[in-house]
Short mmCIF file of C-alpha atoms and ligand atoms in Angstrom, two decimals:
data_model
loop_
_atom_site.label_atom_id
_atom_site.label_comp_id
_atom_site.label_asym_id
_atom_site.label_seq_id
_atom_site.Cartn_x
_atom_site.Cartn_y
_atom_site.Cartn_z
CA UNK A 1 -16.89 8.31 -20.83
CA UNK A 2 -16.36 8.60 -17.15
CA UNK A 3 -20.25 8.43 -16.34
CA UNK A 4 -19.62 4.81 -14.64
CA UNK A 5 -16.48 5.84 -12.67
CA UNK A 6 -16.31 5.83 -8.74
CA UNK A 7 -14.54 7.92 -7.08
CA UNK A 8 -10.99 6.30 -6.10
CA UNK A 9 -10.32 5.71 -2.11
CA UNK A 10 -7.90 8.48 -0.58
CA UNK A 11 -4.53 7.10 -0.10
CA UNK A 12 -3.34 5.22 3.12
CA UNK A 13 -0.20 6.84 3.67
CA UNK A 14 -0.88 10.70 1.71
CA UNK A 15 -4.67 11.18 2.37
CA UNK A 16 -3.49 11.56 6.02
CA UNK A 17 -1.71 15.00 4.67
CA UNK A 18 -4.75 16.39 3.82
CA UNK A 19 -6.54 15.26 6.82
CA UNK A 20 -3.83 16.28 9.14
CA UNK A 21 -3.59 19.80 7.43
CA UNK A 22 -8.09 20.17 7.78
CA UNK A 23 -7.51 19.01 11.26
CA UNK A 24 -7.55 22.53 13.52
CA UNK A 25 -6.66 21.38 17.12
CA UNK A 26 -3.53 23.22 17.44
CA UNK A 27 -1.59 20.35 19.42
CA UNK A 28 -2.52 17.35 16.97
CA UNK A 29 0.15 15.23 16.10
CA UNK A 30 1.42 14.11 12.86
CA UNK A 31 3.24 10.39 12.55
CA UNK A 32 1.86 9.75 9.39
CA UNK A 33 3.80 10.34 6.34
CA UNK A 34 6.93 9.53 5.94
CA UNK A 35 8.80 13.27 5.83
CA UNK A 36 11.38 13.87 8.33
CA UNK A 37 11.17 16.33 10.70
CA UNK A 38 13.01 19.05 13.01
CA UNK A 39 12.76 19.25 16.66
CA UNK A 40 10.65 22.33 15.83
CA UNK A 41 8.03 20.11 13.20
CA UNK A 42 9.66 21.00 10.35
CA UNK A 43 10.86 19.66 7.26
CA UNK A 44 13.30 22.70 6.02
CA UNK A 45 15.81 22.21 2.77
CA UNK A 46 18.65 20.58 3.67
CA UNK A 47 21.54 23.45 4.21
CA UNK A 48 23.55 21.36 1.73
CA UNK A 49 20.95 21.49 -0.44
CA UNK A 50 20.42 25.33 -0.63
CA UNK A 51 24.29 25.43 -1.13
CA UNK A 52 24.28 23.01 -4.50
CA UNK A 53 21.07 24.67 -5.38
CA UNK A 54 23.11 28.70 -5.16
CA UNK A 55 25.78 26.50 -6.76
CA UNK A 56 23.18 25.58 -9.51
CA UNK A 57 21.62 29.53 -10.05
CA UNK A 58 25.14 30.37 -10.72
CA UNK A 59 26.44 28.23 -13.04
CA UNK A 60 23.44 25.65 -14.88
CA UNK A 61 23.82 27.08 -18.53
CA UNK A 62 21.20 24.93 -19.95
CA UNK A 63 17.92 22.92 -19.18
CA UNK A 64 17.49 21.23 -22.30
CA UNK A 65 16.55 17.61 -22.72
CA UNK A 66 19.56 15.16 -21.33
CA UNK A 67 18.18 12.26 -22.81
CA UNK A 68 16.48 9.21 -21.25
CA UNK A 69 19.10 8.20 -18.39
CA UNK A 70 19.51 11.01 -17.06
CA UNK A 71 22.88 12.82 -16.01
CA UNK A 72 25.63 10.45 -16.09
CA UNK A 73 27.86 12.08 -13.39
CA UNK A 74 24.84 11.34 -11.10
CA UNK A 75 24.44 8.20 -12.37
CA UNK A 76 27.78 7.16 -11.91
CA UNK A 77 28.20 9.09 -8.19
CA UNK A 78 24.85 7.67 -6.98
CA UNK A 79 25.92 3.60 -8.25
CA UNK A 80 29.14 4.11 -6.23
CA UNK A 81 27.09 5.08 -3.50
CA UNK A 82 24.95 2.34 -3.86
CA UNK A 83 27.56 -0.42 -4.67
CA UNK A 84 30.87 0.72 -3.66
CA UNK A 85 33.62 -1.34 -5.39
CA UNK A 86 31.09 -4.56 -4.73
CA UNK A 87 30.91 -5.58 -8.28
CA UNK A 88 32.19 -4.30 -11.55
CA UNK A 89 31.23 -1.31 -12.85
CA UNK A 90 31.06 -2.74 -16.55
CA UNK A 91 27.77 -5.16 -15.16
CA UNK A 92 25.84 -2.12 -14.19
CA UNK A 93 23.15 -0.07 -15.92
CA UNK A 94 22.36 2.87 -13.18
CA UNK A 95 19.60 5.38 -14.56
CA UNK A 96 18.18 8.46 -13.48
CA UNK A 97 14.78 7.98 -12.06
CA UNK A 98 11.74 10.35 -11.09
CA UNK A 99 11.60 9.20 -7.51
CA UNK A 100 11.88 5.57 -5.49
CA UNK A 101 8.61 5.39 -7.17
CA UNK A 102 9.69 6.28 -10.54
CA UNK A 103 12.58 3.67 -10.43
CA UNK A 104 10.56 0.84 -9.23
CA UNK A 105 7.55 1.47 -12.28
CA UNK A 106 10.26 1.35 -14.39
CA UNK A 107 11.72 -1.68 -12.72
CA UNK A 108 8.43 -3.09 -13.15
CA UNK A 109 8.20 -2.69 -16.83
CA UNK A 110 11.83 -4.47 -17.01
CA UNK A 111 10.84 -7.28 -15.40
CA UNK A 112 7.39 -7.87 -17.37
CA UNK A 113 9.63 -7.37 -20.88
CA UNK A 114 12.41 -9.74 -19.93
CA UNK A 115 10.24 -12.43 -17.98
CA UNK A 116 6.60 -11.78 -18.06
CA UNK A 117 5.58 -15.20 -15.95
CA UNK A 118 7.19 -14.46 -13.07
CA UNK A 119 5.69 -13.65 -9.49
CA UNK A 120 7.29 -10.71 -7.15
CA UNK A 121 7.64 -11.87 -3.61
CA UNK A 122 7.26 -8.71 -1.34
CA UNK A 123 7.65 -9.18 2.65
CA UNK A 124 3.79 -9.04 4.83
CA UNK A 125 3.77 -6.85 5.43
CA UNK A 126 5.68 -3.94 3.18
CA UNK A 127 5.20 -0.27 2.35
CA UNK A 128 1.70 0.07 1.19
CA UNK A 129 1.85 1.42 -2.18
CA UNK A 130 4.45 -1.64 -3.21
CA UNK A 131 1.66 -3.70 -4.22
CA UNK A 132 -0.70 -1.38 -5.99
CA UNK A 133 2.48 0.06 -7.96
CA UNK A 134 3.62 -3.40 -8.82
CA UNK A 135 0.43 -4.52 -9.81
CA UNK A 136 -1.07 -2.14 -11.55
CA UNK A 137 2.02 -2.12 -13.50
CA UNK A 138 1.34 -5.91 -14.28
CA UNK A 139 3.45 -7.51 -12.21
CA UNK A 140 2.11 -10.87 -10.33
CA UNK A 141 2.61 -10.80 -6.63
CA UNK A 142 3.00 -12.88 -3.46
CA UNK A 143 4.36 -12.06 -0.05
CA UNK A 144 7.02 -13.97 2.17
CA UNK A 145 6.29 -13.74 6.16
CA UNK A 146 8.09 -11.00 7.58
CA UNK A 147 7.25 -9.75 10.81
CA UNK A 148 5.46 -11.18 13.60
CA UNK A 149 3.14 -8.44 15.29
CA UNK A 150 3.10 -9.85 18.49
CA UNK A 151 6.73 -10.39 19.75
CA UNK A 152 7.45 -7.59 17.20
CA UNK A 153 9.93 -9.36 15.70
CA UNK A 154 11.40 -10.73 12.20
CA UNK A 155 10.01 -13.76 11.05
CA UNK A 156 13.27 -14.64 9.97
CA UNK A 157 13.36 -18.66 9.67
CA UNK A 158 9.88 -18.44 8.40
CA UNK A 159 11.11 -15.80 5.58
CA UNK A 160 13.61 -18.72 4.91
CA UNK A 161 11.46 -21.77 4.75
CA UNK A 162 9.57 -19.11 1.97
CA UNK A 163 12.49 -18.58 0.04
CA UNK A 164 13.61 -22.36 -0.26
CA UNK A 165 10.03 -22.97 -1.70
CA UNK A 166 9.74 -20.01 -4.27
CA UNK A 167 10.47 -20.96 -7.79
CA UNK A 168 13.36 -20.54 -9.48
CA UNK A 169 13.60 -17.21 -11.65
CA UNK A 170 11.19 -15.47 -9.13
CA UNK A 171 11.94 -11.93 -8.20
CA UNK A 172 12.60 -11.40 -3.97
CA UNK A 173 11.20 -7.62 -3.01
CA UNK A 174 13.82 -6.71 0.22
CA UNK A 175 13.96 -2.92 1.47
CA UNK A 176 17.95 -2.53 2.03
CA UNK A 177 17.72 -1.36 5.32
CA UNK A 178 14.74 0.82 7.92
CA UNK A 179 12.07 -1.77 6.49
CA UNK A 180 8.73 0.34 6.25
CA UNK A 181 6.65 -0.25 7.92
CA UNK A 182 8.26 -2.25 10.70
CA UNK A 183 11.26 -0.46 11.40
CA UNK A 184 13.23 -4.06 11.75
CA UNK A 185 15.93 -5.41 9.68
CA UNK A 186 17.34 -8.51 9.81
CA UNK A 187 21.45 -8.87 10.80
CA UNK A 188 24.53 -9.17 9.16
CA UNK A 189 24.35 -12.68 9.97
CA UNK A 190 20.38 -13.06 9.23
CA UNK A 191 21.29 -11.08 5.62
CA UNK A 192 23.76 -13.79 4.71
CA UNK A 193 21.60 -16.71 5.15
CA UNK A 194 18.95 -14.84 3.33
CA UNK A 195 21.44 -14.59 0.45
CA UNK A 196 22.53 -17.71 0.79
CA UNK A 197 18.94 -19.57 -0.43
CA UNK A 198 18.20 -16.64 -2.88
CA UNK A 199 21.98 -18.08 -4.59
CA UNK A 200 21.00 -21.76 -3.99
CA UNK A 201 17.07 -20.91 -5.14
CA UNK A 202 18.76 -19.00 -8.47
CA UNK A 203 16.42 -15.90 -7.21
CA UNK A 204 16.23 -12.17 -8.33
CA UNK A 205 17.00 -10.03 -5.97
CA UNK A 206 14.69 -6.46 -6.40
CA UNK A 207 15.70 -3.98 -3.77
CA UNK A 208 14.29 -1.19 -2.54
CA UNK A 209 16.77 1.36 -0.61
CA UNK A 210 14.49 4.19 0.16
CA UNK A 211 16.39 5.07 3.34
CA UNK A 212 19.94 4.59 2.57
CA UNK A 213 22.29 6.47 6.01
CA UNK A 214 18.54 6.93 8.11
CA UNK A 215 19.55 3.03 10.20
CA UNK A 216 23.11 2.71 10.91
CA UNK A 217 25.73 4.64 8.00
CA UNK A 218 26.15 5.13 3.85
CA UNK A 219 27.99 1.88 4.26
CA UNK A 220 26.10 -0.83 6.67
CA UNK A 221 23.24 0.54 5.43
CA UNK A 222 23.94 -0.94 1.72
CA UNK A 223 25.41 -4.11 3.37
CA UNK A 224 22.89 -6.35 1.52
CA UNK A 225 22.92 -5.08 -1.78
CA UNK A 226 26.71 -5.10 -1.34
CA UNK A 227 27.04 -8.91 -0.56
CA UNK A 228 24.43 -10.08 -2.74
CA UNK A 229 26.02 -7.92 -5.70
CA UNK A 230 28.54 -9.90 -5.21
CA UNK A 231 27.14 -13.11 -4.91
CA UNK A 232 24.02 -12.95 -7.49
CA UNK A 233 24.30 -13.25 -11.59
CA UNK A 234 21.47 -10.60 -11.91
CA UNK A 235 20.08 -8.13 -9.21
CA UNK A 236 17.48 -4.85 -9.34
CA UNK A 237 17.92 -1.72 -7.03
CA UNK A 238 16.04 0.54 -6.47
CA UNK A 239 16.95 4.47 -4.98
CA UNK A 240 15.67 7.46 -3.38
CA UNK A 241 16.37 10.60 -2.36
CA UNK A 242 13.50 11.60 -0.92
CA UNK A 243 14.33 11.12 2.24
CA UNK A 244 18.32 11.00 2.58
CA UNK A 245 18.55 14.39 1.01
CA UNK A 246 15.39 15.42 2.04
CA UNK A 247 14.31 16.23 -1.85
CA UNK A 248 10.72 14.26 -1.54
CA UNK A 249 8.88 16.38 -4.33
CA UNK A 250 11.95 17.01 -6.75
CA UNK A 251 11.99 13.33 -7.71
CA UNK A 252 15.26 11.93 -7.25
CA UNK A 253 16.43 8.30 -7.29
CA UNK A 254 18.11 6.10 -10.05
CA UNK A 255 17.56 2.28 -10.78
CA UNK A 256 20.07 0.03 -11.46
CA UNK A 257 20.19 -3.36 -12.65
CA UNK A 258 23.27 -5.87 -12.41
CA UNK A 259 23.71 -8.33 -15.32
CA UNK A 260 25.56 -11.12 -15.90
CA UNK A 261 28.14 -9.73 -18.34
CA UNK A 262 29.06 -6.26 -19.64
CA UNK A 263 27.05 -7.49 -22.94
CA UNK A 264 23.83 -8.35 -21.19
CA UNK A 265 24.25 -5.09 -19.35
CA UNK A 266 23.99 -3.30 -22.54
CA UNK A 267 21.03 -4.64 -23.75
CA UNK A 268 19.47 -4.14 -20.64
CA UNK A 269 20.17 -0.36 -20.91
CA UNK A 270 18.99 -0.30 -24.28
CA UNK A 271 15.98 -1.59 -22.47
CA UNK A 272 15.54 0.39 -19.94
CA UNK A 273 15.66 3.33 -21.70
CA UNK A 274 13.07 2.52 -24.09
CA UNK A 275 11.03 1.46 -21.58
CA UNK A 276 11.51 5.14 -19.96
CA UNK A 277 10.70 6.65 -23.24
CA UNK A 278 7.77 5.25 -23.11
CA UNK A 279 6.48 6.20 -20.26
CA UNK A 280 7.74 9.92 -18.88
CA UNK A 281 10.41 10.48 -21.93
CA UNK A 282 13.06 11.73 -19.67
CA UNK A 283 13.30 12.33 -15.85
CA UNK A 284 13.03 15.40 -14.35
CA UNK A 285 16.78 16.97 -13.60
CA UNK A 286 16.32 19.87 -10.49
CA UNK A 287 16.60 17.40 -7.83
CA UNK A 288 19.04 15.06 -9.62
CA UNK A 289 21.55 17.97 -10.28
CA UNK A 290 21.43 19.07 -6.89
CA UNK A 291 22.47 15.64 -5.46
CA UNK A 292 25.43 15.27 -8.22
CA UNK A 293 26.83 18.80 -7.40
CA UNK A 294 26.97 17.34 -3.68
CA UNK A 295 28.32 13.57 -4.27
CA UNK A 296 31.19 14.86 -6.53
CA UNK A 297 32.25 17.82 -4.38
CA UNK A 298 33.83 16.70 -1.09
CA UNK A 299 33.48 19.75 1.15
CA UNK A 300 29.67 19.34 0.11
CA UNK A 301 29.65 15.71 0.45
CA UNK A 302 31.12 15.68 3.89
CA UNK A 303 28.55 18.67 4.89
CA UNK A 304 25.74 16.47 3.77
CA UNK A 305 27.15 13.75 5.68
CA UNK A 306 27.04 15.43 8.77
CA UNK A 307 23.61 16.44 8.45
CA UNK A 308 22.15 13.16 7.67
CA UNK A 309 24.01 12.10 10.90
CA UNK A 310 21.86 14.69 12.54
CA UNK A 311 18.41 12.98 10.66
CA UNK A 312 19.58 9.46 11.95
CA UNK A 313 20.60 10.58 15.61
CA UNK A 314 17.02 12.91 16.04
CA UNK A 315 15.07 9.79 14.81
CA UNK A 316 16.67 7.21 17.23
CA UNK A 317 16.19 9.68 20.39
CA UNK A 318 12.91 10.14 19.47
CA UNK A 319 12.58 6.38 19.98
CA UNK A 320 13.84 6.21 23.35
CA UNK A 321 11.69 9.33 24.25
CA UNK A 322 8.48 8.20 23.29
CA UNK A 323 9.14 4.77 24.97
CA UNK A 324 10.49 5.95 27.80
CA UNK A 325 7.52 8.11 28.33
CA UNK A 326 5.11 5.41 27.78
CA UNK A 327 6.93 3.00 30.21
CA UNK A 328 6.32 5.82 32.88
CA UNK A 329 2.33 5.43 31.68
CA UNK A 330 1.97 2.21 30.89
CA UNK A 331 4.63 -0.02 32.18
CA UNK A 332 2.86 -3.23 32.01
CA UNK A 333 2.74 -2.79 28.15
CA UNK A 334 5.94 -3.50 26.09
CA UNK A 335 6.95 -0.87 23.86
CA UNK A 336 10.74 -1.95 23.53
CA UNK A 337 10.40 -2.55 19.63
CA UNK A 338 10.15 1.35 19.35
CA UNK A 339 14.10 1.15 20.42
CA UNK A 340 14.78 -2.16 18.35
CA UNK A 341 13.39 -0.55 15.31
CA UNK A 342 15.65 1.59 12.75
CA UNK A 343 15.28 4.71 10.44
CA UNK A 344 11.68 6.27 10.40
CA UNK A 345 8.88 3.64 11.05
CA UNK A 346 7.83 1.11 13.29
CA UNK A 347 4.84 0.01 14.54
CA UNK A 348 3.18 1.58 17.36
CA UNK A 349 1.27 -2.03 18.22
CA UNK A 350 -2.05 -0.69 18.76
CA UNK A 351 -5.70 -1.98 16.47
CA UNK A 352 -6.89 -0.13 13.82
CA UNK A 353 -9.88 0.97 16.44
CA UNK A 354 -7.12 2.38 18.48
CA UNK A 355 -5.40 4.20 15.73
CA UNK A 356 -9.08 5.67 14.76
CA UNK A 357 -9.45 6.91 18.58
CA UNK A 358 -6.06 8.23 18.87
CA UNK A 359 -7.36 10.62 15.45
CA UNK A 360 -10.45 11.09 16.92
CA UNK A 361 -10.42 11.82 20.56
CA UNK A 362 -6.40 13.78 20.20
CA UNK A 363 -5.26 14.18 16.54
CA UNK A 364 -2.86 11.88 16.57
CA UNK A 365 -2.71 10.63 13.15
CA UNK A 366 -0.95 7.67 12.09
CA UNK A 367 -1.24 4.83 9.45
CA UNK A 368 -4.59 2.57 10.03
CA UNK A 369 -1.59 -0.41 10.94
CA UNK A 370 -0.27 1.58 13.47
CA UNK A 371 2.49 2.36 11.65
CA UNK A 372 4.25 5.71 13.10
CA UNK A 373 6.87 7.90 11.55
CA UNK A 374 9.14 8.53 14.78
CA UNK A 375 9.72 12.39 12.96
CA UNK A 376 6.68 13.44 14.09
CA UNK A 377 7.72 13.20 17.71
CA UNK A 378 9.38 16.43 19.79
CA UNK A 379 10.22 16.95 22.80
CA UNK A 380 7.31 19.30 23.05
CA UNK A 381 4.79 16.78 21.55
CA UNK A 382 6.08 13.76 23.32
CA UNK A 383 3.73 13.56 26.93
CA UNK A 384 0.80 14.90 25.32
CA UNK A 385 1.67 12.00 22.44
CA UNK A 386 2.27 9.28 25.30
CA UNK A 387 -0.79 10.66 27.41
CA UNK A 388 -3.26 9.88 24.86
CA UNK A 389 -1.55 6.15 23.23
CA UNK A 390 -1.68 5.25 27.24
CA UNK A 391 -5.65 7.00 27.16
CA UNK A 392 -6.62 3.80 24.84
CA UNK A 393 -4.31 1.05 25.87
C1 LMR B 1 5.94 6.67 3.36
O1 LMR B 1 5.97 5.44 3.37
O2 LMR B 1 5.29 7.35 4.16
C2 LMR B 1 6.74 7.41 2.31
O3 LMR B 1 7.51 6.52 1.57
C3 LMR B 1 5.91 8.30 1.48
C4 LMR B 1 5.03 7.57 0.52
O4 LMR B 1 5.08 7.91 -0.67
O5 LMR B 1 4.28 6.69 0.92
#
């Protein structure tokens, strides 16, 4: 049976783990994945976390199965997270989800049951495993002009002319906020006229908010999904918590979908859920638990608060350190977009022969666009890390 089977390429984004991990020059440098990390290179459970989690030991009587959705008061805390008073409760199906990943498969399987024909538009570029997770789900897919990797900037009027041309019913791919790879989001302004054709086009919206409180706050940083829930008959989101409670391999996230009415929402749900039963039966609960215990207690929800302040402010100093150092090396290069850019990633702005040296010649390891998870910077890391970018400028 698997006699005529290749072997499968190693990931873009995780084979870099591995190759990181085999690499033994003690000061290589790791801006690959997208984990945050601590001044000292770590990625340690979030205090809050360990608190719920005690919290948890104490007090979880049971683990049996809670049923397709998920845990409700998780469902409920993480949709007012995600939509604030935006748009009526009674249009929302929020479920449990194994994962950003999880939610968008499932998302996927929504969208082929309710309107198989249509095409996904995801932004060129977007976060590499968008496509093959979309696709290999079934989904048909086209991209929209995003970023422009020379003035490292948004292609926004470009993005626009895309939109007024896509057809009506088509699905719009958008990451909420810290766009990965690029780092760039459009404005408050730029977000509205986006909006604005998606109404006038009769678009889907399908978000992805991976990063939600990494850019700006909780609340700018759900700006679009806020405006366009309030604008938009039908809408997909999609949620982690990988990365805003730091609980990447517990699984956490939720989808929800906005319908028309309260009576399309319900068959959606009824969809949804039998779409999840037939794929992973119910979603894992650890991670999920931990992150209701925290969003419906407020001493814990104000703790957690404060320490994903302390993620966003470590990222954007990173930023100004690493091009600050490189203006010092290189000052006839421009590396401002490091500072423009928000969250984890942004480009570095270097070829793929330049990313390859930088592994070779000083494990530094990076995606093969030059896409750089600001994380892996330190204070410690930083000259060595500017030394060898300005070694094969
Ligand atoms: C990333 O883009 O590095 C993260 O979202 C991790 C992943 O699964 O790719």
């Amino acid at each position: 049976m698997f006699e005529s089977m290749q072997a499968a390429s190693a990931d873009a984004i995780l084979g870099l783990i591995t190759e990181h991990k085999n690499d033994p020059r003690p000061e290589k440098v790791d801006l690959g994945v997208g984990v945050f990390r601590t001044a000292e290179g770590e990625t340690p459970v979030l205090e809050v976390v360990k608190k719920a989690e005690q919290r948890l030991v104490d007090t979880q009587e049971s683990k049996a199965y809670i049923g397709t959705a998920g845990d409700p008061n998780f469902n409920a805390a993480m949709q007012a997270l995600t939509f604030a008073d935006s748009v009526g409760a009674e249009r929302i199906s929020t479920i449990q989800a194994p994962g950003g990943s999880g939610s968008l498969r499932v998302a996927a399987s929504l969208i082929l049951r309710a309107r198989p024909d249509a095409t996904v538009w995801a932004s060129d570029p977007t976060w590499a495993n968008h496509i093959p997770l979309l696709a290999g789900a079934g989904l048909k897919l086209e991209s929209y002009p995003y970023y422009d990797t020379n003035s490292h900037t948004i292609l926004v009027d470009q993005m626009l002319d895309a939109l007024s041309k896509m057809p009506a019913g088509d699905l719009v791919l958008l990451h909420a906020c810290c766009h990965n790879p690029s780092g760039l989001d459009p404005s408050e302004d730029e977000w509205r006229a986006i909006a604005d054709v998606i109404v006038e086009r009769g678009l889907v919206p399908f978000i992805d908010m991976a990063y939600q409180g990494f850019a700006t706050s909780l609340n700018d940083d759900a700006f679009v999904v806020r405006h366009l829930a309030g604008r938009v008959p039908e809408m997909i989101v999609s949620n982690s918590c990988s990365k805003n409670f730091g609980l990447y391999r517990d699984r956490v996230g939720t989808l929800s979908v906005l319908a028309a009415d309260n009576a399309s929402r319900d068959i959606v749900h009824s969809q949804i859920n039998n779409v999840v039963r037939t794929i992973y039966s119910v979603p894992p609960d650890h991670g999920a638990v931990v992150v209701s215990t925290i969003l419906n207690d407020p001493e814990l929800k104000a703790a957690w608060r404060v320490e994903l302040a302390e993620m966003r402010g470590r990222l954007r100093e990173m930023r100004v350190l690493l091009n600050d150092a490189l203006q010092e090396r290189a000052p006839q290069h421009d590396f401002s977009h490091l500072v423009r850019a928000k969250g984890m990633f942004c480009f570095l702005g270097v070829s793929e022969d330049q990313v390859n040296r930088l592994k070779k010649e000083f494990g530094v390891y990076m995606v093969g666009s030059s896409r750089i998870n600001t994380a892996g910077i330190t204070a410690r890391n930083v000259n060595y890390l500017a030394d060898a970018i300005a070694a094969t400028l």
